Short mmCIF file of C-alpha atoms and ligand atoms in Angstrom, two decimals:
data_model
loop_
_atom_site.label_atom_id
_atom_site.label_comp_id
_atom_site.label_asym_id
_atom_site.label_seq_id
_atom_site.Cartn_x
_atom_site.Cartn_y
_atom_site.Cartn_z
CA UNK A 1416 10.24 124.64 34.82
CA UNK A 1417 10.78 121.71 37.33
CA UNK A 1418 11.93 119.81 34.05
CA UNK A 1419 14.47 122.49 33.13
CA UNK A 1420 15.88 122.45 36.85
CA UNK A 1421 16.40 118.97 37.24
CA UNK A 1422 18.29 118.76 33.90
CA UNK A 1423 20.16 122.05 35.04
CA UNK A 1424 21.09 119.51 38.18
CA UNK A 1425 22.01 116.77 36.27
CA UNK A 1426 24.58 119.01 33.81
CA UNK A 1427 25.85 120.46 36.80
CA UNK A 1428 26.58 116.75 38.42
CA UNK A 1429 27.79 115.37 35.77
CA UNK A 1430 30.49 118.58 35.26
CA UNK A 1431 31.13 117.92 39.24
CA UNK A 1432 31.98 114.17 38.21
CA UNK A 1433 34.35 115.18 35.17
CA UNK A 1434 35.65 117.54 37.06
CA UNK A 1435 36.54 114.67 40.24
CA UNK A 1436 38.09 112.00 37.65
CA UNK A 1437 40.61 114.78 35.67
CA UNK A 1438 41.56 116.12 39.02
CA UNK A 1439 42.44 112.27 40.11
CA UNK A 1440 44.13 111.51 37.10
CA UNK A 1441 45.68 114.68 36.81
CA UNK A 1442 47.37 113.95 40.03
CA UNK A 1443 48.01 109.93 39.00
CA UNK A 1444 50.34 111.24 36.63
CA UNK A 1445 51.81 114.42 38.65
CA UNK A 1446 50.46 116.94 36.36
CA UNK A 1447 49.39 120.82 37.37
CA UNK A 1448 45.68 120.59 36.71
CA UNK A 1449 44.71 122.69 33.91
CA UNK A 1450 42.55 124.81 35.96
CA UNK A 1451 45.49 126.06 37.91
CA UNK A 1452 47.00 127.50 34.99
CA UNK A 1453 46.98 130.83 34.03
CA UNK A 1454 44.50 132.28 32.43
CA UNK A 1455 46.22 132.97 29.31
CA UNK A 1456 47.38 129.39 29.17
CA UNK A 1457 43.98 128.03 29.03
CA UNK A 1458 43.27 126.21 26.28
CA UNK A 1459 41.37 127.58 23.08
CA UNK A 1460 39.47 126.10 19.96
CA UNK A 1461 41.54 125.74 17.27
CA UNK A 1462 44.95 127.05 18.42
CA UNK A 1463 48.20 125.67 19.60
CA UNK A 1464 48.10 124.64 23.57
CA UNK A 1465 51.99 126.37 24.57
CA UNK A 1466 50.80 126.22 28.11
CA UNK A 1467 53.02 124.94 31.50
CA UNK A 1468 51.82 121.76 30.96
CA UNK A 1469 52.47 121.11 27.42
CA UNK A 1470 55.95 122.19 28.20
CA UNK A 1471 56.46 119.97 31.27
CA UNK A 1472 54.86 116.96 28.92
CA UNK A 1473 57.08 117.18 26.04
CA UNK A 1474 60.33 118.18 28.92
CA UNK A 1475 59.31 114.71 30.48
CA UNK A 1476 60.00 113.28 26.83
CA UNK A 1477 63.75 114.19 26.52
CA UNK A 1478 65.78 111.40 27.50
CA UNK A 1479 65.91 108.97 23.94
CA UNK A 1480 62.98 106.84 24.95
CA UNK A 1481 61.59 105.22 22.00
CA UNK A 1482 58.39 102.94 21.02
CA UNK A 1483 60.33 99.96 20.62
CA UNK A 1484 61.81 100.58 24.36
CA UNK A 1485 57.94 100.69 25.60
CA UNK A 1486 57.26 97.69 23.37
CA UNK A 1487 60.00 95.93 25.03
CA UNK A 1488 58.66 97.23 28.57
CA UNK A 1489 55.11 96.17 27.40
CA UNK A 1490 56.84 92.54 26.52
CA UNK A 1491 54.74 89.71 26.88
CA UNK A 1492 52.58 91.78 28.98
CA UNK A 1493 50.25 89.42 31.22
CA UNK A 1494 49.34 92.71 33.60
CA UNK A 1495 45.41 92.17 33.58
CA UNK A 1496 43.22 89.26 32.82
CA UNK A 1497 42.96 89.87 28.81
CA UNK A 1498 46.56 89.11 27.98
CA UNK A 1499 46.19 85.22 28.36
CA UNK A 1500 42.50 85.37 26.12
CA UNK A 1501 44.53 87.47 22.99
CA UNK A 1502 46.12 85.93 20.23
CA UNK A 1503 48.20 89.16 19.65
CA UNK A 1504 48.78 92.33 21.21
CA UNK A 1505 47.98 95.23 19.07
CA UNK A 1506 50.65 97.90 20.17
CA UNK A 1507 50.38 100.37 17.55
CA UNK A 1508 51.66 101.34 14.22
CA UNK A 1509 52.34 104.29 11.92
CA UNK A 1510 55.15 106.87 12.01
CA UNK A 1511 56.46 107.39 15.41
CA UNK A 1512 57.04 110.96 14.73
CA UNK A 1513 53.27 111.67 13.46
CA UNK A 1514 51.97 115.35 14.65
CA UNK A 1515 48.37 113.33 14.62
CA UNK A 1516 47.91 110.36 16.49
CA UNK A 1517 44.55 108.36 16.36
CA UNK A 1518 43.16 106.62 19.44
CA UNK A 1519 40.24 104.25 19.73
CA UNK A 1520 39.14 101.99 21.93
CA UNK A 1521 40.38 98.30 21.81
CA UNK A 1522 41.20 95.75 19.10
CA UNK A 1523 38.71 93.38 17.71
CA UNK A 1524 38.44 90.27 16.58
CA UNK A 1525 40.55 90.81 12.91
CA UNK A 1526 43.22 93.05 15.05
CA UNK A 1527 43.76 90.67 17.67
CA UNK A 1528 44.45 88.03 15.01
CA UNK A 1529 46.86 90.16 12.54
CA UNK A 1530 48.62 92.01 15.52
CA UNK A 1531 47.83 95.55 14.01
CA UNK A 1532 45.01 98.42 14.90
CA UNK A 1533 42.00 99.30 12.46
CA UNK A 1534 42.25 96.76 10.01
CA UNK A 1535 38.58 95.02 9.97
CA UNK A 1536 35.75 96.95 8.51
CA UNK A 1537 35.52 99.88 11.04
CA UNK A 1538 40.12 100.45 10.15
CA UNK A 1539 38.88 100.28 6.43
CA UNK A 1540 36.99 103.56 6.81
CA UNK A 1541 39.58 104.94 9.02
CA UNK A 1542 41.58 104.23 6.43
CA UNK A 1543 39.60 106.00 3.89
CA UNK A 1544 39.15 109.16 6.33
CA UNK A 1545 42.79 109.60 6.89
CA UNK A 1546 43.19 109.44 2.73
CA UNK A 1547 39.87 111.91 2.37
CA UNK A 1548 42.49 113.77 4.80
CA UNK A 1549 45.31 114.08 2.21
CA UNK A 1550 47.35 111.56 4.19
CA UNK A 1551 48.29 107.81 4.22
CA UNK A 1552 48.44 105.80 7.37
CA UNK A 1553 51.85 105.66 7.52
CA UNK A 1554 51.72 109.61 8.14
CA UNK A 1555 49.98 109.30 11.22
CA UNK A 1556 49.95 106.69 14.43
CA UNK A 1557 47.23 104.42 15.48
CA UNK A 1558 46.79 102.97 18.60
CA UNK A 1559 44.42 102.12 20.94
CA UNK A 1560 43.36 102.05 25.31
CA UNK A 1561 44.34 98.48 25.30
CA UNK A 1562 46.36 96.62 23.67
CA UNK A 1563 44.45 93.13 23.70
CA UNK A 1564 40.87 92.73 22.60
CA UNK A 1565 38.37 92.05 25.43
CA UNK A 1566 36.37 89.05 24.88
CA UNK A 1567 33.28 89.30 22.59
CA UNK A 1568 34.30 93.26 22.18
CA UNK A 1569 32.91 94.18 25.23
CA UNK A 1570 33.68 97.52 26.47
CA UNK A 1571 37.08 97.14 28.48
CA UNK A 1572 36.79 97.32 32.55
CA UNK A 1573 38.42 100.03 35.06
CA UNK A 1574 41.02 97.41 36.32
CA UNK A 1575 41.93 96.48 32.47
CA UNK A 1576 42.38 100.68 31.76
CA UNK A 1577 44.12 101.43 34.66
CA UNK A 1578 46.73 98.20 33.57
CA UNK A 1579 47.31 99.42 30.09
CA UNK A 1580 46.90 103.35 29.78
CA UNK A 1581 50.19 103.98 31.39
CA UNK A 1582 51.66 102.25 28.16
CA UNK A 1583 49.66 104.40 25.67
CA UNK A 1584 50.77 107.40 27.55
CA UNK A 1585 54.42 106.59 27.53
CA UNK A 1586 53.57 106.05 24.21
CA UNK A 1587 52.34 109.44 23.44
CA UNK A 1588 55.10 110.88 25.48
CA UNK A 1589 57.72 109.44 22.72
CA UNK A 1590 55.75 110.19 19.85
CA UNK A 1591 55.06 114.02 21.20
CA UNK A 1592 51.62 114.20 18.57
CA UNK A 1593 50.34 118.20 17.98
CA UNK A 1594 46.71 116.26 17.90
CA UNK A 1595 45.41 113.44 19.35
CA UNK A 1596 42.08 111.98 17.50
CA UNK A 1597 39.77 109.88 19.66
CA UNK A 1598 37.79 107.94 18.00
CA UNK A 1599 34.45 107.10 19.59
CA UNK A 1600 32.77 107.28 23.20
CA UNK A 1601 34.93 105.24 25.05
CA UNK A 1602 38.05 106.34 23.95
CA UNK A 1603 37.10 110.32 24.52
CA UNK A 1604 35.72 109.39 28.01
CA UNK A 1605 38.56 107.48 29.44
CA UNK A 1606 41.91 110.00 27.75
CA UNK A 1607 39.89 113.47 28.83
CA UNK A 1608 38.50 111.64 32.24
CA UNK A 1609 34.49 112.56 32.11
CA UNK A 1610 31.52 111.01 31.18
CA UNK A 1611 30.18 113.87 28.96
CA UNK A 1612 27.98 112.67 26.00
CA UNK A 1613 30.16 112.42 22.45
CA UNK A 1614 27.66 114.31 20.77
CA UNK A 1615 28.90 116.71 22.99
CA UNK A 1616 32.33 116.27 22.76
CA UNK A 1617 32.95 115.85 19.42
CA UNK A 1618 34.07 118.79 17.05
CA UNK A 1619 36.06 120.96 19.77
CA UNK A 1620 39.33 120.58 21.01
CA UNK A 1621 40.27 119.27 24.75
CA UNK A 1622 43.44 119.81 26.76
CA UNK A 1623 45.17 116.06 27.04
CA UNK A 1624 48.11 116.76 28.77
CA UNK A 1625 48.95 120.04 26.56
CA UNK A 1626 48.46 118.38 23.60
CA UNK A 1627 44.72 119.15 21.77
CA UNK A 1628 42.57 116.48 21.54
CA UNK A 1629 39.59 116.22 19.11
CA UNK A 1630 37.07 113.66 19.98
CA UNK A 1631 35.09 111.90 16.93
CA UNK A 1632 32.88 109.11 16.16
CA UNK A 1633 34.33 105.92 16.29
CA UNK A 1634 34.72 104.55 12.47
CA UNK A 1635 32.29 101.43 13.96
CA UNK A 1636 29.55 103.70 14.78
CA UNK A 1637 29.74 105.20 11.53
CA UNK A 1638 29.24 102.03 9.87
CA UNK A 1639 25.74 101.81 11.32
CA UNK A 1640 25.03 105.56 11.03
CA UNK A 1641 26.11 106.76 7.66
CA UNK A 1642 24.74 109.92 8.46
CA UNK A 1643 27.23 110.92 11.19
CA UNK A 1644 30.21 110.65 8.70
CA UNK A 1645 29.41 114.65 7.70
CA UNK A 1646 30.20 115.36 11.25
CA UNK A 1647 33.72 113.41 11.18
CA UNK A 1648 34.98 115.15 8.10
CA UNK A 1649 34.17 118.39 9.60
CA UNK A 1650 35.75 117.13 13.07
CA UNK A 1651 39.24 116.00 10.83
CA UNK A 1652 39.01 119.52 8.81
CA UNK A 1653 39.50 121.09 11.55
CA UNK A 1654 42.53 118.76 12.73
CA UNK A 1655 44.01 119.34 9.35
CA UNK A 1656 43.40 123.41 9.74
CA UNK A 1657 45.47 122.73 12.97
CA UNK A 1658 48.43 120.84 11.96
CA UNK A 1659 51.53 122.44 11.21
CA UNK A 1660 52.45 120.23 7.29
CA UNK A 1661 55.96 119.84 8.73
CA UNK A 1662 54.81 117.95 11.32
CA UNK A 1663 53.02 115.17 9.43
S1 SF4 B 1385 45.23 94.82 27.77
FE1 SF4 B 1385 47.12 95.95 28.20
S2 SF4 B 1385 47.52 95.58 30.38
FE2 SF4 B 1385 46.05 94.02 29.72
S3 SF4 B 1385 47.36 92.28 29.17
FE3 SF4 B 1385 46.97 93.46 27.29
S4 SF4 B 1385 48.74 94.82 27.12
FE4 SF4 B 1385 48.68 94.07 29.23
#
């Protein structure tokens, strides 16, 4: 019983903590937290988000911004400590008006030397998924948190997020996606703001800013667990169930 109660406590913190960092970054980027909205506006499994925020989001996204204007912004971008370790920076790629947009977590070593996102072993199988999908990379974009690999592929640090995430969200605001995919732990933990496990997570869809966001296994982790891959094609099924053909 004492067992049961302390994990009880322990859920209950850690909602209290998710709850702390989406109400911070809610108000970091002048957003109505989602849990002001109205009830009907709340989000729901596997249907369209047409709630305040989405529509203040995608109103914030009129004036002609494009990628290539937040590329130029981005420039040679020296903003935290990784920029002078990179050999390139890995802004992003695929069709700029994708209704699915794929986030992970950083380049590694083969990105940072070609300049482009998911092309080493772990982009391969993305690759593969997005084909098993019906689709071909250049249907969808693919980015990631940061733009420049961290050394030795450790996991990136607060100061390095908070330097580069207002770039993938000015990038999201241009590309105006219907899903976002995040591939892996770290990238589901820093977009949605909690510290919830991926296991978790994964095969439900989270309010990012009105847009739905399905968290996944990272294509990595998949390498090294096989197994899991079940779990990603039912996670992408449902994406697919949820996007509107026109928009891809
Ligand atoms: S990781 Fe992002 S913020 Fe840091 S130098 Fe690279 S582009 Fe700039």
């Amino acid at each position: 019983m004492a067992h049961e109660e302390g994990e009880a406590r322990e859920e209950l913190l850690a909602l209290v903590r998710s709850l702390k960092a989406q109400i911070r970054s809610d108000s970091d980027v002048g957003k109505i937290p989602s849990y002001l909205c109205m009830k009907g506006d709340m989000p729901q499994e596997n249907r369209p988000l047409q709630n305040k925020r989405s529509v203040e989001f995608h109103r914030e996204t009129r004036t002609a911004i494009t990628l290539e204007d937040v590329k130029q912004e981005l420039g040679d971008c020296q903003r935290c400590s990784l920029g002078r370790l990179r050999t390139n920076l890995v802004f992003g790629e695929g069709n700029p008006k994708s209704g699915l947009v794929f986030v992970g977590e950083a380049p590694g070593g083969d990105e940072d030397v070609q300049g482009r996102p998911f092309v080493g072993r772990a982009g391969q199988l993305l690759t593969r998924i997005i084909e098993a999908m019906g689709l071909k990379r250049k249907d969808v974009y693919i980015c990631n948190i940061l733009k420049c690999r961290p050394p030795g592929n450790r996991n990136p640090k607060p100061e390095e997020i908070n330097a580069c995430e207002p770039f993938l969200i000015k990038q999201l605001k241009v590309i105006k996606p219907q899903v976002i995919c995040a591939l892996g732990t770290f990238a589901s933990h820093t977009l949605l703001k909690t510290d919830v496990p991926i296991t978790v997570l994964r095969g439900k869809f989270h309010a990012y800013h009105g847009i739905q966001l399905m968290p996944t296994y990272h294509p990595a982790y998949l390498l090294r667990n096989p197994g899991a891959k079940k779990q990603v094609w039912e996670d992408v099924q449902k994406i697919m169930r949820f996007l509107s053909p026109q928009k891809l």
